Every structure is written in C-alpha cells, then in structure tokens.
mmCIF file of C-alpha atoms in Angstrom:
data_model
loop_
_atom_site.group_PDB
_atom_site.id
_atom_site.type_symbol
_atom_site.label_atom_id
_atom_site.label_comp_id
_atom_site.label_asym_id
_atom_site.label_seq_id
_atom_site.Cartn_x
_atom_site.Cartn_y
_atom_site.Cartn_z
ATOM 1 C CA MET A 85 9.810 2.956 7.327
ATOM 2 C CA TYR A 86 12.147 2.213 10.196
ATOM 3 C CA GLY A 87 15.492 3.700 11.198
ATOM 4 C CA THR A 88 18.055 2.843 13.821
ATOM 5 C CA ASP A 89 18.123 4.586 17.171
ATOM 6 C CA GLY A 90 21.880 4.291 17.597
ATOM 7 C CA THR A 91 21.665 1.049 19.567
ATOM 8 C CA GLY A 92 21.065 -1.074 16.491
ATOM 9 C CA ASP A 93 17.370 -1.390 17.319
ATOM 10 C CA GLU A 94 14.882 -0.260 14.749
ATOM 11 C CA GLU A 95 12.363 2.413 15.600
ATOM 12 C CA PRO A 96 9.598 3.910 13.453
ATOM 13 C CA LEU A 97 10.577 6.995 11.485
ATOM 14 C CA PHE A 98 7.029 8.229 12.062
ATOM 15 C CA ARG A 99 4.116 7.313 14.255
ATOM 16 C CA PRO A 100 1.968 5.304 11.830
ATOM 17 C CA TYR A 101 -1.414 6.521 13.035
ATOM 18 C CA ALA A 102 -0.238 10.162 13.041
ATOM 19 C CA VAL A 103 0.115 9.848 9.258
ATOM 20 C CA THR A 104 -3.532 8.819 8.968
ATOM 21 C CA GLY A 105 -4.895 11.373 11.411
ATOM 22 C CA GLY A 106 -5.672 8.573 13.861
ATOM 23 C CA ARG A 107 -7.779 6.623 11.346
ATOM 24 C CA SER A 108 -7.238 2.873 11.328
ATOM 25 C CA GLU A 109 -9.775 2.078 8.601
ATOM 26 C CA PRO A 110 -10.253 3.679 5.173
ATOM 27 C CA ARG A 111 -13.510 5.421 4.294
ATOM 28 C CA TYR A 112 -14.508 2.405 2.172
ATOM 29 C CA HIS A 113 -13.671 -1.308 2.127
ATOM 30 C CA LEU A 114 -10.202 -2.040 0.801
ATOM 31 C CA ALA A 115 -9.308 -5.728 0.883
ATOM 32 C CA MET A 116 -5.721 -6.644 1.712
ATOM 33 C CA GLU A 117 -5.462 -8.557 -1.571
ATOM 34 C CA THR A 118 -6.462 -5.510 -3.640
ATOM 35 C CA LEU A 119 -3.704 -4.799 -6.128
ATOM 36 C CA ILE A 120 -2.369 -1.262 -6.420
ATOM 37 C CA SER A 121 -0.557 0.424 -9.305
ATOM 38 C CA ALA A 122 0.929 3.910 -9.364
ATOM 39 C CA MET A 123 -0.354 6.488 -11.808
ATOM 40 C CA SER A 124 2.081 8.602 -13.787
ATOM 41 C CA ILE A 125 2.417 12.049 -12.278
ATOM 42 C CA PRO A 126 4.657 14.986 -13.160
ATOM 43 C CA ASP A 127 7.899 15.427 -11.208
ATOM 44 C CA ASP A 128 6.687 18.683 -9.641
ATOM 45 C CA GLU A 129 3.679 16.853 -8.180
ATOM 46 C CA MET A 130 5.916 13.978 -7.018
ATOM 47 C CA ALA A 131 7.959 16.495 -5.013
ATOM 48 C CA MET A 132 4.824 17.443 -3.054
ATOM 49 C CA LEU A 133 4.111 13.903 -1.809
ATOM 50 C CA THR A 134 4.633 12.829 1.777
ATOM 51 C CA PRO A 135 7.490 10.343 2.323
ATOM 52 C CA GLU A 136 4.909 7.568 2.792
ATOM 53 C CA GLN A 137 3.113 8.441 -0.447
ATOM 54 C CA GLU A 138 6.410 8.634 -2.312
ATOM 55 C CA ALA A 139 7.426 5.196 -0.992
ATOM 56 C CA ILE A 140 4.096 3.726 -2.118
ATOM 57 C CA MET A 141 4.454 5.332 -5.560
ATOM 58 C CA GLN A 142 7.896 3.729 -5.917
ATOM 59 C CA LEU A 143 6.674 0.313 -4.733
ATOM 60 C CA CYS A 144 3.638 0.372 -6.993
ATOM 61 C CA ARG A 145 5.492 0.897 -10.244
ATOM 62 C CA SER A 146 4.658 -2.790 -10.508
ATOM 63 C CA PHE A 147 1.476 -4.223 -9.065
ATOM 64 C CA ARG A 148 1.543 -4.676 -5.279
ATOM 65 C CA SER A 149 -1.161 -5.837 -2.921
ATOM 66 C CA VAL A 150 -2.162 -3.733 0.067
ATOM 67 C CA ALA A 151 -0.706 -6.514 2.258
ATOM 68 C CA GLU A 152 2.653 -6.269 0.451
ATOM 69 C CA ILE A 153 2.708 -2.491 0.869
ATOM 70 C CA SER A 154 2.040 -2.888 4.576
ATOM 71 C CA ALA A 155 4.814 -5.465 4.976
ATOM 72 C CA LEU A 156 7.390 -3.626 2.869
ATOM 73 C CA LEU A 157 6.778 -0.293 4.613
ATOM 74 C CA ARG A 158 6.575 -2.041 7.986
ATOM 75 C CA VAL A 159 3.354 -0.315 8.959
ATOM 76 C CA PRO A 160 0.131 -1.848 10.297
ATOM 77 C CA LEU A 161 -2.283 -3.065 7.627
ATOM 78 C CA GLY A 162 -4.902 -0.497 8.704
ATOM 79 C CA VAL A 163 -2.433 2.333 8.158
ATOM 80 C CA ALA A 164 -1.490 1.046 4.702
ATOM 81 C CA ARG A 165 -5.187 0.756 3.791
ATOM 82 C CA VAL A 166 -5.906 4.338 4.858
ATOM 83 C CA ILE A 167 -2.915 5.812 3.009
ATOM 84 C CA VAL A 168 -3.643 3.816 -0.174
ATOM 85 C CA ALA A 169 -7.354 4.723 -0.116
ATOM 86 C CA ASP A 170 -6.497 8.407 0.340
ATOM 87 C CA MET A 171 -3.994 8.192 -2.517
ATOM 88 C CA SER A 172 -6.646 6.591 -4.718
ATOM 89 C CA ASP A 173 -9.050 9.428 -3.909
ATOM 90 C CA GLU A 174 -6.308 11.875 -4.968
ATOM 91 C CA GLY A 175 -5.754 10.018 -8.269
ATOM 92 C CA LEU A 176 -2.221 8.930 -7.362
ATOM 93 C CA VAL A 177 -2.825 5.180 -7.526
ATOM 94 C CA ARG A 178 -5.273 2.864 -9.219
ATOM 95 C CA LEU A 179 -7.036 0.101 -7.300
ATOM 96 C CA HIS A 180 -7.496 -3.284 -8.964
ATOM 97 C CA HIS A 181 -10.144 -5.050 -6.913
ATOM 98 C CA PRO A 182 -10.205 -8.845 -7.084
ATOM 99 C CA ARG A 183 -12.997 -10.287 -9.164
ATOM 100 C CA LEU A 184 -14.970 -12.935 -7.410
ATOM 101 C CA SER A 185 -16.726 -15.507 -9.547
ATOM 102 C CA GLN A 186 -19.344 -17.455 -7.652
ATOM 103 C CA GLY A 187 -17.844 -16.385 -4.341
ATOM 104 C CA GLN A 188 -14.347 -17.660 -5.139
ATOM 105 C CA PRO A 189 -11.289 -15.395 -5.551
ATOM 106 C CA ASP A 190 -9.447 -15.352 -8.869
ATOM 107 C CA LEU A 191 -6.745 -18.056 -8.778
ATOM 108 C CA THR A 192 -4.296 -15.985 -10.859
ATOM 109 C CA MET A 193 -4.604 -13.068 -8.460
ATOM 110 C CA LEU A 194 -4.013 -15.332 -5.451
ATOM 111 C CA GLU A 195 -0.925 -16.811 -7.092
ATOM 112 C CA ARG A 196 0.467 -13.321 -7.722
ATOM 113 C CA VAL A 197 -0.145 -12.288 -4.110
ATOM 114 C CA LEU A 198 1.466 -15.512 -2.845
ATOM 115 C CA SER A 199 4.446 -14.979 -5.144
ATOM 116 C CA GLY A 200 4.835 -11.425 -3.835
ATOM 117 C CA LEU A 201 4.644 -12.568 -0.234
ATOM 118 C CA ARG A 202 7.297 -15.219 -0.865
ATOM 119 C CA ARG A 203 9.640 -12.516 -2.162
ATOM 120 C CA LEU A 204 9.387 -10.639 1.140
#
C-alpha cells in the first residue's frame, strides 16, 4: 500500500495505525500463521469496502496467512491482524486457525506458509 512521492521513494498511501483507529492488536488472539480466505459478497457490498479491505479480499481469493497479508500490503503485522480480525467480525473473511496436535503445528500448514513466503 505504498506510492511514490515523485522522488522515486515509496511512501505509505495511508497511515497504517489511522486505519485501525490506533489499535495495534486485535480484540482476540490472531496468530500470524492463521490462514485467511475471502467470503463471497455481492458487488454492491464490495463497493462499500475500504481500500485496505478490498485489497485483502482480492489477496484472499486463495488462502493467505496473516503474515503474507502484512508483507504483501506492506503494513505492520499488528495492523494486518487488526484489519483481518475486524473483517472476520463483519463476515468478510473466514479464519482458518492452525490445529495443534500435542503442541506441534500442522506440518502441511507450515509448508504452505513457507511456500507463500518464498513467493514474496
């Protein structure tokens, strides 16, 4: 979510924490490896989304981790967590929390996150 300032340098198109109302943490725990998928919504509702929400909806047509969303939108992880959690509360995205068996993360999920990070 960066643009150029005319000098070739990139500057934020928005102040990240202004988008979240100053919040740096979501109202509930949202791990960075949590996978996110976009819900189907009508076009008229899509037109009412903020630019950040719209970008997340586009990214999450396929599963993306919160960490990937943060990196691809170039916003701090805390900001991505807050926006995603708010979108989940609004029914815009679905959260796919990692399943831990005996305290260990799911190997398939970790491989998918690693694969996504390599594509960045």
